[in-house]
Short mmCIF file of C-alpha atoms and ligand atoms in Angstrom, two decimals:
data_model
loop_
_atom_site.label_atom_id
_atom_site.label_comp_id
_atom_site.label_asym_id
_atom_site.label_seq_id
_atom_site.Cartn_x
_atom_site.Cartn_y
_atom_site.Cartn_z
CA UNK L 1 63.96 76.53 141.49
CA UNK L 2 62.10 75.81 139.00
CA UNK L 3 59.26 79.46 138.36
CA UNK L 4 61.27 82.36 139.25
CA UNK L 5 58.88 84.69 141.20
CA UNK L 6 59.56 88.06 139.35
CA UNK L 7 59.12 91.95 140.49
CA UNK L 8 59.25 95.33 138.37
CA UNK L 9 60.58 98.48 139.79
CA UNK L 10 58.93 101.15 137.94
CA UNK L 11 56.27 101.09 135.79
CA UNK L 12 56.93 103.36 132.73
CA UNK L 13 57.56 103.02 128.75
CA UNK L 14 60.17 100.15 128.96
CA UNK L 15 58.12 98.23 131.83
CA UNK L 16 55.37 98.01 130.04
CA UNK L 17 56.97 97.19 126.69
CA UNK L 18 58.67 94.13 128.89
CA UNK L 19 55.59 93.05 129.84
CA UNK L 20 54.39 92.52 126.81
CA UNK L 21 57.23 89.68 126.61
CA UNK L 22 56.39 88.39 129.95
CA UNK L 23 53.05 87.55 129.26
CA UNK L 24 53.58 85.47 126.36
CA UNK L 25 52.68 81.51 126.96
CA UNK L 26 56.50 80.17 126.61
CA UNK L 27 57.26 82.64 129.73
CA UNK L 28 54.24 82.52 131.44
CA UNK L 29 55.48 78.87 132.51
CA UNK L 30 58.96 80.20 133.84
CA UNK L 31 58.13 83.25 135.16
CA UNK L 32 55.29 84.55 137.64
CA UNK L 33 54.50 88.13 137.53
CA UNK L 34 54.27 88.47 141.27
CA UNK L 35 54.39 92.40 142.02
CA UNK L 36 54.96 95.70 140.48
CA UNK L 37 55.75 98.83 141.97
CA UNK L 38 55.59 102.97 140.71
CA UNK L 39 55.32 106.00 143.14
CA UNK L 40 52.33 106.82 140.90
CA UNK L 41 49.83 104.51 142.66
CA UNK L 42 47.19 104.44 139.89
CA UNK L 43 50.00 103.19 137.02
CA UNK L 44 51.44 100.68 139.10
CA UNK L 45 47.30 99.42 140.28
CA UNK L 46 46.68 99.74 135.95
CA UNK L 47 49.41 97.78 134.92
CA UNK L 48 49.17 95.37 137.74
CA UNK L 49 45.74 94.93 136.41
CA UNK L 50 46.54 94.98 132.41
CA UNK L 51 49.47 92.34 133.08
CA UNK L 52 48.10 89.79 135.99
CA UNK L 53 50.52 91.05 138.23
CA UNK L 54 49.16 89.31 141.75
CA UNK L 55 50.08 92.67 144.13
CA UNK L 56 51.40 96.05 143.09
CA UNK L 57 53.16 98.94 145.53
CA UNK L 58 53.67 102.57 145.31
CA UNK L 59 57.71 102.08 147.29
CA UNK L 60 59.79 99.36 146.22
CA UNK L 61 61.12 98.73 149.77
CA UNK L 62 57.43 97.49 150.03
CA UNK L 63 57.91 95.26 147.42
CA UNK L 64 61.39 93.84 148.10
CA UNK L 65 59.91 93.13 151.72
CA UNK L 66 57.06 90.78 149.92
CA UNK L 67 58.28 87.04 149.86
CA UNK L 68 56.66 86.28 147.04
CA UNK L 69 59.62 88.42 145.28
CA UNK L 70 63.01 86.31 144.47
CA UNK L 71 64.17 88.39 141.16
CA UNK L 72 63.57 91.89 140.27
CA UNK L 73 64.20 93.74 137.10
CA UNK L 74 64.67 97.72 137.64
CA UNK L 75 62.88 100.00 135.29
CA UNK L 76 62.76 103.44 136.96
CA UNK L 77 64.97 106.70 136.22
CA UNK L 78 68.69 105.71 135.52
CA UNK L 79 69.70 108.32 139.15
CA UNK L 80 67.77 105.77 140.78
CA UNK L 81 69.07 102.72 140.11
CA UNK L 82 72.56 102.12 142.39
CA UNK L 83 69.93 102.55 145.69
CA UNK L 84 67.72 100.39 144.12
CA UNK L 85 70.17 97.48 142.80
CA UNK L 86 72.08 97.88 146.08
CA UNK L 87 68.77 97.41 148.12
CA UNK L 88 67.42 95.12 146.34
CA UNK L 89 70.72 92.35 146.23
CA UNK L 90 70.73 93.14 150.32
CA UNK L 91 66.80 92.24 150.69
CA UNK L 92 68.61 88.65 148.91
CA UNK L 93 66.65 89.36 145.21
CA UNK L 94 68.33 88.00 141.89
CA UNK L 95 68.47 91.85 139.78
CA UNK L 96 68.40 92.61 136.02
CA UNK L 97 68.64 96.65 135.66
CA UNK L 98 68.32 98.47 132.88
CA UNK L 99 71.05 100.77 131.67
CA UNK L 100 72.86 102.06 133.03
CA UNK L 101 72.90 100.41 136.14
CA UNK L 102 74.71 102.85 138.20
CA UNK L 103 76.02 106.87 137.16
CA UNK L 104 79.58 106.39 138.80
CA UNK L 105 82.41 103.67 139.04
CA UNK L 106 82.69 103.39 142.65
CA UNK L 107 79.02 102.26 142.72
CA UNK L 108 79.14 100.12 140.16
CA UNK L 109 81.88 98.51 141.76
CA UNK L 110 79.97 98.70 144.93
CA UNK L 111 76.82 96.84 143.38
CA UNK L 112 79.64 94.14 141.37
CA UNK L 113 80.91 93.39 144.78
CA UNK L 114 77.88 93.19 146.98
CA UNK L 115 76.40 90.55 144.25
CA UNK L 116 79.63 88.65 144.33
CA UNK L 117 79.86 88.74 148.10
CA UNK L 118 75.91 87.30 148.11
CA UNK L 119 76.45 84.74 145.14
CA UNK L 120 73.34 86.64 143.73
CA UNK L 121 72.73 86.85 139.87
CA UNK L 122 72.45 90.46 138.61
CA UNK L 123 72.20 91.06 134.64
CA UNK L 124 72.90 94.67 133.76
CA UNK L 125 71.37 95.79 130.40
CA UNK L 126 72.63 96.10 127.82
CA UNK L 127 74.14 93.18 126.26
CA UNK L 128 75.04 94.06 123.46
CA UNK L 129 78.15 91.12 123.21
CA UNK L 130 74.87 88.70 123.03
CA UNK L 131 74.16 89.94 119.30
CA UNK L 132 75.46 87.74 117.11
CA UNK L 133 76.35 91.05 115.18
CA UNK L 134 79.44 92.04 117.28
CA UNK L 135 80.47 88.83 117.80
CA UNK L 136 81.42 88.17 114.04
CA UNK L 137 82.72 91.57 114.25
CA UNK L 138 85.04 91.15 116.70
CA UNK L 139 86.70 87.93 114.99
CA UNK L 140 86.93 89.77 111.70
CA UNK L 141 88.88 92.39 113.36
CA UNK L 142 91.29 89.87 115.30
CA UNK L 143 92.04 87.75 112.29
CA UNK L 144 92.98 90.81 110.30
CA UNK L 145 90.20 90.99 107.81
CA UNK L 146 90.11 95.01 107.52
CA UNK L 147 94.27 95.17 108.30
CA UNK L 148 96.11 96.76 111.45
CA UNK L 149 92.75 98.53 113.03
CA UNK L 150 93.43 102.40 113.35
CA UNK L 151 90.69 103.94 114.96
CA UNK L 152 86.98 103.34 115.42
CA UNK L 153 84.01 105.54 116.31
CA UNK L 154 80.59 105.25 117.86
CA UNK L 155 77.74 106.78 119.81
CA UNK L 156 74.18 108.07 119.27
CA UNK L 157 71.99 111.33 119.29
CA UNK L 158 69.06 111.91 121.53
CA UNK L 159 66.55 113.46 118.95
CA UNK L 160 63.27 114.10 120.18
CA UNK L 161 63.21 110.06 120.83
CA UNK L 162 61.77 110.32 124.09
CA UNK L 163 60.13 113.44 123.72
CA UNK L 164 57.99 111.21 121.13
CA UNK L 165 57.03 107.91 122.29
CA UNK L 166 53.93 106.69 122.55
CA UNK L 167 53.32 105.90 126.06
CA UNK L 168 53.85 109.83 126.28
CA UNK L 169 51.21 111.12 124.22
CA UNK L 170 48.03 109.92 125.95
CA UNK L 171 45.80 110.78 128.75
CA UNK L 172 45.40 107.81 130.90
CA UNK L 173 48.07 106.76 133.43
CA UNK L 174 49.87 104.53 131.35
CA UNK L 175 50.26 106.57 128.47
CA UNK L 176 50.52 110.12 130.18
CA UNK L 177 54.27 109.32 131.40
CA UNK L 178 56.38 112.11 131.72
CA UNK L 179 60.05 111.97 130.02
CA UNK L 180 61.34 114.69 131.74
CA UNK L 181 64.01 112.90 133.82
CA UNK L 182 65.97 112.15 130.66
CA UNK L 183 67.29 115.66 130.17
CA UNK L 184 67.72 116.53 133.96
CA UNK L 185 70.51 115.62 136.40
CA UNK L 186 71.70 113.17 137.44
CA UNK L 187 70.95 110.53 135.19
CA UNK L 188 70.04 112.33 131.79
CA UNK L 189 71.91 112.77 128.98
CA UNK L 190 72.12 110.63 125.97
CA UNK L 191 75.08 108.89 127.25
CA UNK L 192 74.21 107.10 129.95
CA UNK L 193 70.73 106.53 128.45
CA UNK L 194 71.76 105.85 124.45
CA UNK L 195 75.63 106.03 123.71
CA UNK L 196 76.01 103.27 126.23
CA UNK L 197 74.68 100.89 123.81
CA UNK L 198 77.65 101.75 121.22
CA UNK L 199 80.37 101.68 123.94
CA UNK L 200 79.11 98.41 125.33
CA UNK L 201 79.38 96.98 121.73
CA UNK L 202 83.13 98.91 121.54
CA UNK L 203 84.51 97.36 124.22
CA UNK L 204 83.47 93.99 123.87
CA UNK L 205 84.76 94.00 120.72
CA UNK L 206 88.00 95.97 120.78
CA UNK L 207 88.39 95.00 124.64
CA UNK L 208 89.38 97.55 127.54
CA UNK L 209 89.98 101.55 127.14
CA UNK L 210 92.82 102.77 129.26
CA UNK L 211 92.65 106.27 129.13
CA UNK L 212 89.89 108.65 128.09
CA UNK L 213 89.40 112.31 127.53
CA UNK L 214 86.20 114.66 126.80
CA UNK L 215 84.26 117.93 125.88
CA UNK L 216 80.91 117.87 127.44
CA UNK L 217 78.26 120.39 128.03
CA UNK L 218 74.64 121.03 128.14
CA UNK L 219 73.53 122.56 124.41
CA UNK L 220 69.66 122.49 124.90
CA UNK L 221 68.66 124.29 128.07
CA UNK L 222 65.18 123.61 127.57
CA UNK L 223 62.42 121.15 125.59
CA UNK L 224 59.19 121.65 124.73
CA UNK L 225 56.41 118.68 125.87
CA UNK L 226 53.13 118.37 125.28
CA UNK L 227 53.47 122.15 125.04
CA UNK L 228 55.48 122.59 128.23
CA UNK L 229 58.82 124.13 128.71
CA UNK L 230 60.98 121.23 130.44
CA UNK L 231 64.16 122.80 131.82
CA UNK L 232 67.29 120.70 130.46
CA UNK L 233 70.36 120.94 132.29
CA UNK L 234 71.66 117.39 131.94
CA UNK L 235 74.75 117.17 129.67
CA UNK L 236 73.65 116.39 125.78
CA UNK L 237 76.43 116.98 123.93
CA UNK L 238 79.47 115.34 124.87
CA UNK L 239 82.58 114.11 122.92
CA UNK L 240 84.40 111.45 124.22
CA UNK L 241 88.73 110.00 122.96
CA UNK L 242 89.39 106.64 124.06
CA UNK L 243 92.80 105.10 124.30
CA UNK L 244 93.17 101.27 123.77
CA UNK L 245 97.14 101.54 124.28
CA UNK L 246 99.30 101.01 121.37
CA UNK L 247 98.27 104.00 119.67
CA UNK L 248 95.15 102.24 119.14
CA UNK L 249 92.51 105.55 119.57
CA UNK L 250 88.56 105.57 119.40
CA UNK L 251 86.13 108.71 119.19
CA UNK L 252 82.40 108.74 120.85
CA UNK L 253 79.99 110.68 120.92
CA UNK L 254 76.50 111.26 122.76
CA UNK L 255 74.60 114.31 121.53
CA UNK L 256 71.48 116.19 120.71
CA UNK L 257 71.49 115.48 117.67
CA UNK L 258 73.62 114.23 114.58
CA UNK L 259 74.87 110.51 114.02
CA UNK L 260 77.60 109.95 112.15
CA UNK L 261 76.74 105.71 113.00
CA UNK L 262 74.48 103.82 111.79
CA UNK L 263 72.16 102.69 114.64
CA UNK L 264 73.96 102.02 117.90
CA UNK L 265 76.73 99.90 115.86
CA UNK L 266 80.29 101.28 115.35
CA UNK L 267 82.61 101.87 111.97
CA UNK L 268 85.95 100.62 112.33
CA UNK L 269 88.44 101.55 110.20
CA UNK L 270 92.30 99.86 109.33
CA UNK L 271 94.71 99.61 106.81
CA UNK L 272 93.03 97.14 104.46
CA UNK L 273 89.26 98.36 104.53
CA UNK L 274 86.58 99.31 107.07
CA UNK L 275 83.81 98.00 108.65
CA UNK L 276 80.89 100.48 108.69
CA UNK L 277 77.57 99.52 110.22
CA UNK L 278 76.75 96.17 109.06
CA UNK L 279 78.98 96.57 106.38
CA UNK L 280 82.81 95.45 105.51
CA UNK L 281 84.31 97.36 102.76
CA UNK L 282 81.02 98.24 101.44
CA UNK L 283 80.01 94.59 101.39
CA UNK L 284 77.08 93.07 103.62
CA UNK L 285 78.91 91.72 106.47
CA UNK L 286 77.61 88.16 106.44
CA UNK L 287 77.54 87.42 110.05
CA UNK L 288 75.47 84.23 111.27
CA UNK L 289 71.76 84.31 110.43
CA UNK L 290 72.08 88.21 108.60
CA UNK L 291 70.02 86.80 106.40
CA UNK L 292 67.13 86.23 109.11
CA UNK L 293 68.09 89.67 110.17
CA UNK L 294 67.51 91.16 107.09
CA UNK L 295 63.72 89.67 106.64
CA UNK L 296 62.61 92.33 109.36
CA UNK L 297 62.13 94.49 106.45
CA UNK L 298 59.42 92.85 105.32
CA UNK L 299 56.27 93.52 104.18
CA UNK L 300 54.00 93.48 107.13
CA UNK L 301 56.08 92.99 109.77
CA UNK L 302 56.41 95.56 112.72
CA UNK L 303 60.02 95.97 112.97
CA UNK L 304 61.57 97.80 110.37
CA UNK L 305 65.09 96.74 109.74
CA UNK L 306 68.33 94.74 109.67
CA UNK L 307 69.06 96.77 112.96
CA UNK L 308 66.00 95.97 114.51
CA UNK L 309 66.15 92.81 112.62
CA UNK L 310 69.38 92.07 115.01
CA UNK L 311 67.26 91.58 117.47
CA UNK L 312 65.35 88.52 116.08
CA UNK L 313 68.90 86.44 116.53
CA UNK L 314 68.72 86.88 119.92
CA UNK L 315 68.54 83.31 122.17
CA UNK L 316 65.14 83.92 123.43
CA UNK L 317 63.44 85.55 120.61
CA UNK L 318 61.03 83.11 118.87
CA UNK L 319 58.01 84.03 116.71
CA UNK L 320 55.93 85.15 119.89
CA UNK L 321 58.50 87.55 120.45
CA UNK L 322 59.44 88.96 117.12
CA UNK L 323 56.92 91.73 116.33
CA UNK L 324 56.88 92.84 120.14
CA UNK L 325 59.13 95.98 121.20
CA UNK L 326 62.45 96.19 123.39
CA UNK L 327 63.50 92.27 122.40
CA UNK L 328 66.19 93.32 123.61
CA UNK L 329 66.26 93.98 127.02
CA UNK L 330 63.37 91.11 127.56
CA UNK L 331 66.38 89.01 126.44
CA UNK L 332 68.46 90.54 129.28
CA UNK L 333 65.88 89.44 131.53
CA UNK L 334 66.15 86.25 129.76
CA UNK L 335 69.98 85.92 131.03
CA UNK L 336 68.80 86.65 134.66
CA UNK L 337 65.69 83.89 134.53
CA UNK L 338 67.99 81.33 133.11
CA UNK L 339 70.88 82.06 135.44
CA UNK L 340 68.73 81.98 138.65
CA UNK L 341 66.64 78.66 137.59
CA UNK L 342 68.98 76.76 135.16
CA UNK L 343 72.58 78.42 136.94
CA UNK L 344 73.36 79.45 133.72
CA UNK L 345 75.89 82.51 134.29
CA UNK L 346 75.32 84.94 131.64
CA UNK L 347 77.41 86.38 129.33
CA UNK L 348 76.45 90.27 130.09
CA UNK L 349 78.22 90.65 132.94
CA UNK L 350 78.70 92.98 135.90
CA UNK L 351 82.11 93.78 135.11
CA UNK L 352 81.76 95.04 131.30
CA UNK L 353 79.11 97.25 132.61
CA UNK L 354 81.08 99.01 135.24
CA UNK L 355 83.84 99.35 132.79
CA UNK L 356 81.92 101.39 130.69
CA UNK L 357 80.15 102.93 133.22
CA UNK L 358 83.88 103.85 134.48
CA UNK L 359 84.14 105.40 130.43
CA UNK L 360 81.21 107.83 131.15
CA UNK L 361 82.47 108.72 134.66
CA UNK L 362 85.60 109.11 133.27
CA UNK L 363 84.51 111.28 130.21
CA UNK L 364 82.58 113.46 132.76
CA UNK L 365 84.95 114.15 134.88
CA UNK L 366 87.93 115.18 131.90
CA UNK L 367 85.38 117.66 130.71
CA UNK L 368 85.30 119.54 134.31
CA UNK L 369 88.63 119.42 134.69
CA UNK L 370 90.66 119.16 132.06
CA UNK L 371 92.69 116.29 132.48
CA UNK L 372 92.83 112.72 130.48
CA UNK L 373 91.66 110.14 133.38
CA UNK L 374 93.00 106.92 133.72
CA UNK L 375 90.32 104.11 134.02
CA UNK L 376 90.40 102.19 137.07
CA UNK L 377 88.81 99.24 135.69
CA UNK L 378 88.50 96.49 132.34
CA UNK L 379 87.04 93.89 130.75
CA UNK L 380 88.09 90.35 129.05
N1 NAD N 1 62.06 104.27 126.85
C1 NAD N 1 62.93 103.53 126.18
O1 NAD N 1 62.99 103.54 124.94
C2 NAD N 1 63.86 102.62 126.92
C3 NAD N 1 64.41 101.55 126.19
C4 NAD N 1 65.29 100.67 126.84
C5 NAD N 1 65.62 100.90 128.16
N2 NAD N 1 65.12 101.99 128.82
C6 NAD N 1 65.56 102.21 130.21
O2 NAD N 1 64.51 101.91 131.09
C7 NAD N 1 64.60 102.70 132.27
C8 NAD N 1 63.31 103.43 132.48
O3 NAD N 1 63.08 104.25 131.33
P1 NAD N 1 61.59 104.55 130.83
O4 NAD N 1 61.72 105.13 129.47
O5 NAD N 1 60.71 103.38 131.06
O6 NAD N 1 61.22 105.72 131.83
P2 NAD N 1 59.77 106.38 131.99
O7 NAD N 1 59.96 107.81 132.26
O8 NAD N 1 58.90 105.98 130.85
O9 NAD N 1 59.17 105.65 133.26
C9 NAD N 1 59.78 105.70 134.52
C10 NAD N 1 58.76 105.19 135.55
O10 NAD N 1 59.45 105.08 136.80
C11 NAD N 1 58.60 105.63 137.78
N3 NAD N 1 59.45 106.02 138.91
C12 NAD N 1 59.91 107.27 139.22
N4 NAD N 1 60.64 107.19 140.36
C13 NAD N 1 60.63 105.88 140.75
C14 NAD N 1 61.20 105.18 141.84
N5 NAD N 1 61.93 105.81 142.76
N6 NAD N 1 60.97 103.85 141.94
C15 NAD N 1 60.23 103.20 141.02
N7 NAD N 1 59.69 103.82 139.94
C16 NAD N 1 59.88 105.14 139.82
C17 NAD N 1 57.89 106.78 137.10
O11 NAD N 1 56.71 107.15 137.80
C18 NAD N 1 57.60 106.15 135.73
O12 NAD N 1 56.38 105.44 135.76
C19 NAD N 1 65.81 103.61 132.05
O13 NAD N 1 66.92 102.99 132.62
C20 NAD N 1 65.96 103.65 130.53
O14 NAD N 1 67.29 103.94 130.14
C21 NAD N 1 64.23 102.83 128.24
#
């Protein structure tokens, strides 16, 4: 296969930031744009129309019935994406989903299996292990560059992030999008949305949790947007203890607000020095091409730091990619378009996902009752 024909489920902030990728001449020749899909029929007809995309749908059984779809990436509300991955690999379709790809562990071992079981390629954002970042992270901490690790922490704050972005603020039906979902169950709450970023990167590099336990509630009962009260009673603030075994302990944390990290990265501390963001004992931690990293400070240039920078190291971000948002998860789709046409397996897998999907789950479910939970799953 050589032109993967490619769907979108949902048609909101992050699908149209991907699109902006998509469109670009060195994808244009892999990928065709063949359908799109929103239960809000005028933004799915608008962006078909703003993109190219050949046919657009308001239910994406519709779409996953058209032949002209062989790989879909999922970009609606997190609570619907098991159905929707678990449809979509039985109507045959390659899947990249954004994060998180399922809310509990038996589904995300349901949707591992059933793409197994089908020899289908599905990508599940995000992949974090691709950053060349993490990578040089983990080797530091194996050889023993910061001592006998002791603990680590990680996580991220919800703000008024989605509250503010800019497809939000506007009138028309691509900019008018409602964030509401994020702070509603099921699928709200800053973990499953944001802290699963900083566990993703945890786990690749310190490898699998056994054991975790948690304090998690709901601190903000309600949000103002666009000056209407949005009733919040998806957990916000949750605190999460991770055991590695061997006494080796982490702390996360997904709240309303406060970081205590430096973007979604994690500190890690042992008995001869730390590593704190990009940092190693208060040193720039030279990892491979930091220095190309560091340039997206720039004068001029969109993105506005080494974090952000990060991105630019990623395999599929050239110069037509650089200034555009979300380089990350068009590299995820990346993966999935290589994978399918080239059978290049990709490194984010299935399996690292549901592990830290089984971490959430996990956390949740110590909060309500209680008890430290054993995790049923790991990763390599
Ligand atoms: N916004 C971000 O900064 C961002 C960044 C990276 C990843 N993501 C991820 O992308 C996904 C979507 O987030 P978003 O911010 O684009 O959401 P959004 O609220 O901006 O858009 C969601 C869209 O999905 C549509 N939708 C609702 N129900 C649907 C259904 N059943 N089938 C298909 N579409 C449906 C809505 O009408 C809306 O157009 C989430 O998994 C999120 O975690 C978001």
């Amino acid at each position: 296969m050589s032109k993967l024909n490619f769907g979108i489920v949902g048609a909101g902030t992050i699908a149209l930031r991907l699109l902006r990728h998509l469109v670009q001449p060195d994808v244009a020749e892999r990928v065709s744009l063949t359908a799109i899909c929103d239960p809000v029929a005028d933004r799915a007809q608008a962006a078909a129309e703003k993109f190219g995309i050949t046919r657009w749908f308001t239910d994406e059984q519709e779409l996953l019935a058209y032949d002209k779809v062989d790989a879909v990436t999922i970009a609606s509300p997190i609570n619907f994406h098991f159905e929707q991955v678990r449809r979509a690999l039985l109507a045959a379709k390659h899947v990249h989903c954004n994060k998180t790809m399922a809310t509990s562990v038996s589904e995300a071992k349901e949707l591992t299996r059933l793409a197994r079981e089908r020899t289908l390629c599905l990508v599940p954002s995000p992949g974090e292990m691709l950053r060349p970042h993490n990578r040089y992270i983990k080797e530091v901490i194996r050889r023993g560059d910061i001592g006998t690790l002791c603990w680590a922490v990680c996580g991220a704050a919800f703000g008024t992030y989605h509250q503010d972005e800019s497809e939000r603020q506007g009138n028309d039906v691509l900019t008018n999008i409602d964030p509401s979902w994020y702070f509603r169950k099921p699928g709200g709450g800053p973990l499953y949305d944001m802290t699963v970023y900083s566990l993703t990167a945890l786990t690749g590099i310190l490898g699998s949790v056994l054991r975790v336990t948690a304090l998690s509630g709901a601190r903000i009962k309600e949000r103002e947007f666009r000056g209407r009260l949005v009733p919040c009673d998806a957990d916000d603030n949750t605190v999460i203890l991770l055991d590695f075994g061997d006494s080796l302990f982490a702390f996360a944390y997904g709240t309303a607000a406060g970081r205590i990290t430096e973007a979604f990265n994690g500190s890690y501390f042992g008995t001869r020095g730390s590593i704190i963001g990009l940092t190693i004992n208060g040193e720039p931690l030279e990892y491979p091409g930091a220095d190309i990293a560091r340039q997206a400070g720039a004068p001029g240039v969109e993105a506005r730091s080494q974090h952000i920078g990060n991105q630019w190291l990623l395999p599929h971000i050239n110069e037509l990619h650089r200034d555009l948002p979300e380089q990350h998860v068009f590299e995820d789709v990346m993966q999935l378009v290589d994978w399918v046409t080239e059978g290049k397996p990709s490194p984010v897998t299935a399996e690292h996902a549901t592990h830290v999907i089984d971490i959430i789950d996990s956390a949740y479910r110590a909060s309500t009752t209680g008890k430290t939970q054993v995790l049923s799953t790991t990763v390599e």
